[in-house]
Amino acid sequence: MEEDSTVSQDIITRLQSVLLTSVVEEQPLPGQAEPVRFPDLAFITQASKVLVSDEEVSGQLDVSGIDKPAEILPLAEIREEASQSGDRFYIQFRPAREQEGQITIVIEVRMAPTEADLLPLGLGGIQATFVQKPDGRWEVIDLPVLYGI
């Protein structure tokens, strides 16, 4: 995590879990009125299980709010699964950033190709910036940023 002060890894993990669950379940993020939607997310939501790379995951993600099986795996295992069974779409977190009391969490939808010699392909992502309210709750302060890769 890039940081300019110390934030507990538990807080980062909690915010990663909130973003993951809200995006996959198409629910509004805390502090927002509308769910986050973008076309590449369909590769994740239409799959029989949600795959998450363990890279840049700060701790034990809480996936209990996701209505389908979710697996947090090393990228090597996701790639192995793709080489045996076809392209696999998964979510990967980027390094969390803290700046001036705000924490930015980014997730990307990526594809591990069947061909083992090809690198995973980034499809699109969501960046959400959280701020802690006086009552201790964390909320997304602005509309999340959606981008294509």
mmCIF file with all atom_site columns, C-alpha atoms in Angstrom:
data_model
loop_
_atom_site.group_PDB
_atom_site.id
_atom_site.type_symbol
_atom_site.label_atom_id
_atom_site.label_alt_id
_atom_site.label_comp_id
_atom_site.label_asym_id
_atom_site.label_entity_id
_atom_site.label_seq_id
_atom_site.pdbx_PDB_ins_code
_atom_site.Cartn_x
_atom_site.Cartn_y
_atom_site.Cartn_z
_atom_site.occupancy
_atom_site.B_iso_or_equiv
_atom_site.pdbx_formal_charge
_atom_site.auth_seq_id
_atom_site.auth_comp_id
_atom_site.auth_asym_id
_atom_site.auth_atom_id
_atom_site.pdbx_PDB_model_num
ATOM 1   C CA . MET A 1 1   ? 0.000   0.000   0.000   1.00 0.00 ? 1   MET A CA 1
ATOM 2   C CA . GLU A 1 2   ? 1.245   3.475   -0.842  1.00 0.00 ? 2   GLU A CA 1
ATOM 3   C CA . GLU A 1 3   ? 0.684   5.685   2.160   1.00 0.00 ? 3   GLU A CA 1
ATOM 4   C CA . ASP A 1 4   ? 1.549   8.946   3.850   1.00 0.00 ? 4   ASP A CA 1
ATOM 5   C CA . SER A 1 5   ? 0.441   7.783   7.322   1.00 0.00 ? 5   SER A CA 1
ATOM 6   C CA . THR A 1 6   ? -0.368  4.515   8.951   1.00 0.00 ? 6   THR A CA 1
ATOM 7   C CA . VAL A 1 7   ? -3.692  2.854   8.255   1.00 0.00 ? 7   VAL A CA 1
ATOM 8   C CA . SER A 1 8   ? -4.426  -0.558  9.633   1.00 0.00 ? 8   SER A CA 1
ATOM 9   C CA . GLN A 1 9   ? -4.367  -3.427  7.160   1.00 0.00 ? 9   GLN A CA 1
ATOM 10  C CA . ASP A 1 10  ? -7.700  -4.474  8.707   1.00 0.00 ? 10  ASP A CA 1
ATOM 11  C CA . ILE A 1 11  ? -9.287  -1.237  7.480   1.00 0.00 ? 11  ILE A CA 1
ATOM 12  C CA . ILE A 1 12  ? -7.863  -1.726  3.975   1.00 0.00 ? 12  ILE A CA 1
ATOM 13  C CA . THR A 1 13  ? -9.169  -5.307  3.922   1.00 0.00 ? 13  THR A CA 1
ATOM 14  C CA . ARG A 1 14  ? -12.586 -4.170  5.134   1.00 0.00 ? 14  ARG A CA 1
ATOM 15  C CA . LEU A 1 15  ? -12.794 -1.505  2.407   1.00 0.00 ? 15  LEU A CA 1
ATOM 16  C CA . GLN A 1 16  ? -11.613 -4.007  -0.233  1.00 0.00 ? 16  GLN A CA 1
ATOM 17  C CA . SER A 1 17  ? -14.388 -6.370  0.926   1.00 0.00 ? 17  SER A CA 1
ATOM 18  C CA . VAL A 1 18  ? -17.007 -3.596  0.777   1.00 0.00 ? 18  VAL A CA 1
ATOM 19  C CA . LEU A 1 19  ? -15.984 -2.595  -2.754  1.00 0.00 ? 19  LEU A CA 1
ATOM 20  C CA . LEU A 1 20  ? -15.849 -6.212  -3.965  1.00 0.00 ? 20  LEU A CA 1
ATOM 21  C CA . THR A 1 21  ? -19.257 -7.118  -2.539  1.00 0.00 ? 21  THR A CA 1
ATOM 22  C CA . SER A 1 22  ? -20.952 -3.909  -3.697  1.00 0.00 ? 22  SER A CA 1
ATOM 23  C CA . VAL A 1 23  ? -19.628 -4.258  -7.229  1.00 0.00 ? 23  VAL A CA 1
ATOM 24  C CA . VAL A 1 24  ? -20.319 -7.987  -7.661  1.00 0.00 ? 24  VAL A CA 1
ATOM 25  C CA . GLU A 1 25  ? -23.793 -7.780  -6.081  1.00 0.00 ? 25  GLU A CA 1
ATOM 26  C CA . GLU A 1 26  ? -24.555 -4.546  -7.983  1.00 0.00 ? 26  GLU A CA 1
ATOM 27  C CA . GLN A 1 27  ? -25.350 -2.662  -4.753  1.00 0.00 ? 27  GLN A CA 1
ATOM 28  C CA . PRO A 1 28  ? -24.611 1.000   -4.018  1.00 0.00 ? 28  PRO A CA 1
ATOM 29  C CA . LEU A 1 29  ? -21.351 1.688   -2.252  1.00 0.00 ? 29  LEU A CA 1
ATOM 30  C CA . PRO A 1 30  ? -21.661 3.333   1.180   1.00 0.00 ? 30  PRO A CA 1
ATOM 31  C CA . GLY A 1 31  ? -22.475 7.008   0.632   1.00 0.00 ? 31  GLY A CA 1
ATOM 32  C CA . GLN A 1 32  ? -23.734 6.443   -2.931  1.00 0.00 ? 32  GLN A CA 1
ATOM 33  C CA . ALA A 1 33  ? -27.304 6.164   -4.230  1.00 0.00 ? 33  ALA A CA 1
ATOM 34  C CA . GLU A 1 34  ? -26.710 4.001   -7.306  1.00 0.00 ? 34  GLU A CA 1
ATOM 35  C CA . PRO A 1 35  ? -24.807 0.750   -7.848  1.00 0.00 ? 35  PRO A CA 1
ATOM 36  C CA . VAL A 1 36  ? -21.617 0.799   -9.888  1.00 0.00 ? 36  VAL A CA 1
ATOM 37  C CA . ARG A 1 37  ? -22.112 -0.748  -13.339 1.00 0.00 ? 37  ARG A CA 1
ATOM 38  C CA . PHE A 1 38  ? -19.819 -1.166  -16.298 1.00 0.00 ? 38  PHE A CA 1
ATOM 39  C CA . PRO A 1 39  ? -19.866 -3.612  -19.234 1.00 0.00 ? 39  PRO A CA 1
ATOM 40  C CA . ASP A 1 40  ? -16.830 -5.741  -18.326 1.00 0.00 ? 40  ASP A CA 1
ATOM 41  C CA . LEU A 1 41  ? -18.333 -6.545  -14.945 1.00 0.00 ? 41  LEU A CA 1
ATOM 42  C CA . ALA A 1 42  ? -20.709 -8.963  -16.717 1.00 0.00 ? 42  ALA A CA 1
ATOM 43  C CA . PHE A 1 43  ? -17.776 -11.371 -17.182 1.00 0.00 ? 43  PHE A CA 1
ATOM 44  C CA . ILE A 1 44  ? -17.648 -11.655 -13.386 1.00 0.00 ? 44  ILE A CA 1
ATOM 45  C CA . THR A 1 45  ? -21.344 -11.519 -12.488 1.00 0.00 ? 45  THR A CA 1
ATOM 46  C CA . GLN A 1 46  ? -22.389 -14.089 -15.113 1.00 0.00 ? 46  GLN A CA 1
ATOM 47  C CA . ALA A 1 47  ? -19.767 -16.664 -14.090 1.00 0.00 ? 47  ALA A CA 1
ATOM 48  C CA . SER A 1 48  ? -20.692 -19.553 -11.799 1.00 0.00 ? 48  SER A CA 1
ATOM 49  C CA . LYS A 1 49  ? -18.129 -18.371 -9.244  1.00 0.00 ? 49  LYS A CA 1
ATOM 50  C CA . VAL A 1 50  ? -16.267 -15.166 -8.511  1.00 0.00 ? 50  VAL A CA 1
ATOM 51  C CA . LEU A 1 51  ? -12.492 -15.477 -8.831  1.00 0.00 ? 51  LEU A CA 1
ATOM 52  C CA . VAL A 1 52  ? -10.285 -12.962 -7.023  1.00 0.00 ? 52  VAL A CA 1
ATOM 53  C CA . SER A 1 53  ? -6.507  -12.831 -7.330  1.00 0.00 ? 53  SER A CA 1
ATOM 54  C CA . ASP A 1 54  ? -4.844  -12.676 -3.922  1.00 0.00 ? 54  ASP A CA 1
ATOM 55  C CA . GLU A 1 55  ? -2.315  -10.123 -5.205  1.00 0.00 ? 55  GLU A CA 1
ATOM 56  C CA . GLU A 1 56  ? -2.624  -6.837  -3.276  1.00 0.00 ? 56  GLU A CA 1
ATOM 57  C CA . VAL A 1 57  ? -5.236  -8.311  -0.928  1.00 0.00 ? 57  VAL A CA 1
ATOM 58  C CA . SER A 1 58  ? -4.375  -6.964  2.507   1.00 0.00 ? 58  SER A CA 1
ATOM 59  C CA . GLY A 1 59  ? -5.884  -9.747  4.618   1.00 0.00 ? 59  GLY A CA 1
ATOM 60  C CA . GLN A 1 60  ? -8.815  -12.144 4.728   1.00 0.00 ? 60  GLN A CA 1
ATOM 61  C CA . LEU A 1 61  ? -11.513 -10.725 2.444   1.00 0.00 ? 61  LEU A CA 1
ATOM 62  C CA . ASP A 1 62  ? -15.083 -11.044 3.691   1.00 0.00 ? 62  ASP A CA 1
ATOM 63  C CA . VAL A 1 63  ? -17.015 -12.534 0.769   1.00 0.00 ? 63  VAL A CA 1
ATOM 64  C CA . SER A 1 64  ? -20.041 -13.590 2.844   1.00 0.00 ? 64  SER A CA 1
ATOM 65  C CA . GLY A 1 65  ? -22.211 -10.927 1.159   1.00 0.00 ? 65  GLY A CA 1
ATOM 66  C CA . ILE A 1 66  ? -21.645 -12.404 -2.309  1.00 0.00 ? 66  ILE A CA 1
ATOM 67  C CA . ASP A 1 67  ? -24.497 -14.695 -3.378  1.00 0.00 ? 67  ASP A CA 1
ATOM 68  C CA . LYS A 1 68  ? -22.340 -17.109 -5.360  1.00 0.00 ? 68  LYS A CA 1
ATOM 69  C CA . PRO A 1 69  ? -19.165 -19.014 -4.541  1.00 0.00 ? 69  PRO A CA 1
ATOM 70  C CA . ALA A 1 70  ? -16.118 -16.777 -4.357  1.00 0.00 ? 70  ALA A CA 1
ATOM 71  C CA . GLU A 1 71  ? -12.519 -17.952 -4.347  1.00 0.00 ? 71  GLU A CA 1
ATOM 72  C CA . ILE A 1 72  ? -9.442  -15.920 -3.502  1.00 0.00 ? 72  ILE A CA 1
ATOM 73  C CA . LEU A 1 73  ? -6.536  -17.619 -5.277  1.00 0.00 ? 73  LEU A CA 1
ATOM 74  C CA . PRO A 1 74  ? -2.950  -16.956 -6.275  1.00 0.00 ? 74  PRO A CA 1
ATOM 75  C CA . LEU A 1 75  ? -2.733  -15.730 -9.858  1.00 0.00 ? 75  LEU A CA 1
ATOM 76  C CA . ALA A 1 76  ? -0.755  -18.861 -10.776 1.00 0.00 ? 76  ALA A CA 1
ATOM 77  C CA . GLU A 1 77  ? -3.756  -21.027 -9.823  1.00 0.00 ? 77  GLU A CA 1
ATOM 78  C CA . ILE A 1 78  ? -6.153  -18.864 -11.824 1.00 0.00 ? 78  ILE A CA 1
ATOM 79  C CA . ARG A 1 79  ? -3.838  -19.140 -14.826 1.00 0.00 ? 79  ARG A CA 1
ATOM 80  C CA . GLU A 1 80  ? -3.569  -22.923 -14.362 1.00 0.00 ? 80  GLU A CA 1
ATOM 81  C CA . GLU A 1 81  ? -7.364  -23.176 -14.276 1.00 0.00 ? 81  GLU A CA 1
ATOM 82  C CA . ALA A 1 82  ? -7.529  -21.151 -17.509 1.00 0.00 ? 82  ALA A CA 1
ATOM 83  C CA . SER A 1 83  ? -4.977  -23.372 -19.252 1.00 0.00 ? 83  SER A CA 1
ATOM 84  C CA . GLN A 1 84  ? -7.052  -26.445 -18.392 1.00 0.00 ? 84  GLN A CA 1
ATOM 85  C CA . SER A 1 85  ? -10.593 -25.143 -18.816 1.00 0.00 ? 85  SER A CA 1
ATOM 86  C CA . GLY A 1 86  ? -10.540 -22.011 -20.984 1.00 0.00 ? 86  GLY A CA 1
ATOM 87  C CA . ASP A 1 87  ? -10.260 -18.284 -20.375 1.00 0.00 ? 87  ASP A CA 1
ATOM 88  C CA . ARG A 1 88  ? -10.982 -17.240 -16.778 1.00 0.00 ? 88  ARG A CA 1
ATOM 89  C CA . PHE A 1 89  ? -12.193 -13.807 -15.762 1.00 0.00 ? 89  PHE A CA 1
ATOM 90  C CA . TYR A 1 90  ? -11.207 -12.579 -12.336 1.00 0.00 ? 90  TYR A CA 1
ATOM 91  C CA . ILE A 1 91  ? -10.928 -9.531  -10.125 1.00 0.00 ? 91  ILE A CA 1
ATOM 92  C CA . GLN A 1 92  ? -7.586  -8.122  -9.078  1.00 0.00 ? 92  GLN A CA 1
ATOM 93  C CA . PHE A 1 93  ? -6.997  -5.326  -6.584  1.00 0.00 ? 93  PHE A CA 1
ATOM 94  C CA . ARG A 1 94  ? -4.418  -2.611  -7.225  1.00 0.00 ? 94  ARG A CA 1
ATOM 95  C CA . PRO A 1 95  ? -2.336  -1.261  -4.318  1.00 0.00 ? 95  PRO A CA 1
ATOM 96  C CA . ALA A 1 96  ? -4.471  0.755   -1.899  1.00 0.00 ? 96  ALA A CA 1
ATOM 97  C CA . ARG A 1 97  ? -3.517  4.415   -1.544  1.00 0.00 ? 97  ARG A CA 1
ATOM 98  C CA . GLU A 1 98  ? -3.948  6.630   1.468   1.00 0.00 ? 98  GLU A CA 1
ATOM 99  C CA . GLN A 1 99  ? -3.697  10.380  1.206   1.00 0.00 ? 99  GLN A CA 1
ATOM 100 C CA . GLU A 1 100 ? -4.951  13.066  3.556   1.00 0.00 ? 100 GLU A CA 1
ATOM 101 C CA . GLY A 1 101 ? -7.290  10.721  5.421   1.00 0.00 ? 101 GLY A CA 1
ATOM 102 C CA . GLN A 1 102 ? -8.785  9.273   2.257   1.00 0.00 ? 102 GLN A CA 1
ATOM 103 C CA . ILE A 1 103 ? -8.255  5.679   1.125   1.00 0.00 ? 103 ILE A CA 1
ATOM 104 C CA . THR A 1 104 ? -8.525  4.791   -2.551  1.00 0.00 ? 104 THR A CA 1
ATOM 105 C CA . ILE A 1 105 ? -9.282  1.192   -3.490  1.00 0.00 ? 105 ILE A CA 1
ATOM 106 C CA . VAL A 1 106 ? -9.093  0.006   -7.111  1.00 0.00 ? 106 VAL A CA 1
ATOM 107 C CA . ILE A 1 107 ? -10.307 -3.283  -8.568  1.00 0.00 ? 107 ILE A CA 1
ATOM 108 C CA . GLU A 1 108 ? -9.852  -4.458  -12.127 1.00 0.00 ? 108 GLU A CA 1
ATOM 109 C CA . VAL A 1 109 ? -11.599 -7.112  -14.167 1.00 0.00 ? 109 VAL A CA 1
ATOM 110 C CA . ARG A 1 110 ? -8.935  -9.198  -15.880 1.00 0.00 ? 110 ARG A CA 1
ATOM 111 C CA . MET A 1 111 ? -8.813  -12.282 -18.073 1.00 0.00 ? 111 MET A CA 1
ATOM 112 C CA . ALA A 1 112 ? -6.370  -15.144 -17.709 1.00 0.00 ? 112 ALA A CA 1
ATOM 113 C CA . PRO A 1 113 ? -6.111  -16.601 -21.241 1.00 0.00 ? 113 PRO A CA 1
ATOM 114 C CA . THR A 1 114 ? -6.118  -20.283 -22.068 1.00 0.00 ? 114 THR A CA 1
ATOM 115 C CA . GLU A 1 115 ? -2.692  -19.932 -23.706 1.00 0.00 ? 115 GLU A CA 1
ATOM 116 C CA . ALA A 1 116 ? -0.113  -20.164 -20.901 1.00 0.00 ? 116 ALA A CA 1
ATOM 117 C CA . ASP A 1 117 ? 2.445   -18.044 -22.784 1.00 0.00 ? 117 ASP A CA 1
ATOM 118 C CA . LEU A 1 118 ? 0.113   -15.019 -22.957 1.00 0.00 ? 118 LEU A CA 1
ATOM 119 C CA . LEU A 1 119 ? -0.101  -12.513 -20.110 1.00 0.00 ? 119 LEU A CA 1
ATOM 120 C CA . PRO A 1 120 ? -3.422  -11.777 -18.372 1.00 0.00 ? 120 PRO A CA 1
ATOM 121 C CA . LEU A 1 121 ? -5.419  -9.048  -20.078 1.00 0.00 ? 121 LEU A CA 1
ATOM 122 C CA . GLY A 1 122 ? -6.878  -6.075  -18.203 1.00 0.00 ? 122 GLY A CA 1
ATOM 123 C CA . LEU A 1 123 ? -10.433 -5.194  -19.230 1.00 0.00 ? 123 LEU A CA 1
ATOM 124 C CA . GLY A 1 124 ? -11.681 -2.412  -16.992 1.00 0.00 ? 124 GLY A CA 1
ATOM 125 C CA . GLY A 1 125 ? -11.673 -1.161  -13.459 1.00 0.00 ? 125 GLY A CA 1
ATOM 126 C CA . ILE A 1 126 ? -13.313 0.821   -10.712 1.00 0.00 ? 126 ILE A CA 1
ATOM 127 C CA . GLN A 1 127 ? -11.631 3.289   -8.391  1.00 0.00 ? 127 GLN A CA 1
ATOM 128 C CA . ALA A 1 128 ? -13.454 4.332   -5.215  1.00 0.00 ? 128 ALA A CA 1
ATOM 129 C CA . THR A 1 129 ? -12.177 6.794   -2.619  1.00 0.00 ? 129 THR A CA 1
ATOM 130 C CA . PHE A 1 130 ? -13.382 6.290   0.941   1.00 0.00 ? 130 PHE A CA 1
ATOM 131 C CA . VAL A 1 131 ? -13.338 8.764   3.821   1.00 0.00 ? 131 VAL A CA 1
ATOM 132 C CA . GLN A 1 132 ? -14.122 8.050   7.459   1.00 0.00 ? 132 GLN A CA 1
ATOM 133 C CA . LYS A 1 133 ? -17.090 9.941   8.845   1.00 0.00 ? 133 LYS A CA 1
ATOM 134 C CA . PRO A 1 134 ? -17.113 11.315  12.434  1.00 0.00 ? 134 PRO A CA 1
ATOM 135 C CA . ASP A 1 135 ? -19.271 8.361   13.545  1.00 0.00 ? 135 ASP A CA 1
ATOM 136 C CA . GLY A 1 136 ? -16.576 5.913   12.321  1.00 0.00 ? 136 GLY A CA 1
ATOM 137 C CA . ARG A 1 137 ? -18.344 4.753   9.143   1.00 0.00 ? 137 ARG A CA 1
ATOM 138 C CA . TRP A 1 138 ? -16.440 4.750   5.848   1.00 0.00 ? 138 TRP A CA 1
ATOM 139 C CA . GLU A 1 139 ? -18.187 6.201   2.800   1.00 0.00 ? 139 GLU A CA 1
ATOM 140 C CA . VAL A 1 140 ? -17.315 6.805   -0.830  1.00 0.00 ? 140 VAL A CA 1
ATOM 141 C CA . ILE A 1 141 ? -17.087 10.575  -1.138  1.00 0.00 ? 141 ILE A CA 1
ATOM 142 C CA . ASP A 1 142 ? -17.362 11.059  -4.907  1.00 0.00 ? 142 ASP A CA 1
ATOM 143 C CA . LEU A 1 143 ? -18.742 9.005   -7.746  1.00 0.00 ? 143 LEU A CA 1
ATOM 144 C CA . PRO A 1 144 ? -16.461 6.011   -8.379  1.00 0.00 ? 144 PRO A CA 1
ATOM 145 C CA . VAL A 1 145 ? -14.209 6.324   -11.398 1.00 0.00 ? 145 VAL A CA 1
ATOM 146 C CA . LEU A 1 146 ? -14.762 3.695   -14.103 1.00 0.00 ? 146 LEU A CA 1
ATOM 147 C CA . TYR A 1 147 ? -12.141 3.033   -16.737 1.00 0.00 ? 147 TYR A CA 1
ATOM 148 C CA . GLY A 1 148 ? -11.314 0.695   -19.598 1.00 0.00 ? 148 GLY A CA 1
ATOM 149 C CA . ILE A 1 149 ? -7.850  -0.732  -20.073 1.00 0.00 ? 149 ILE A CA 1
#
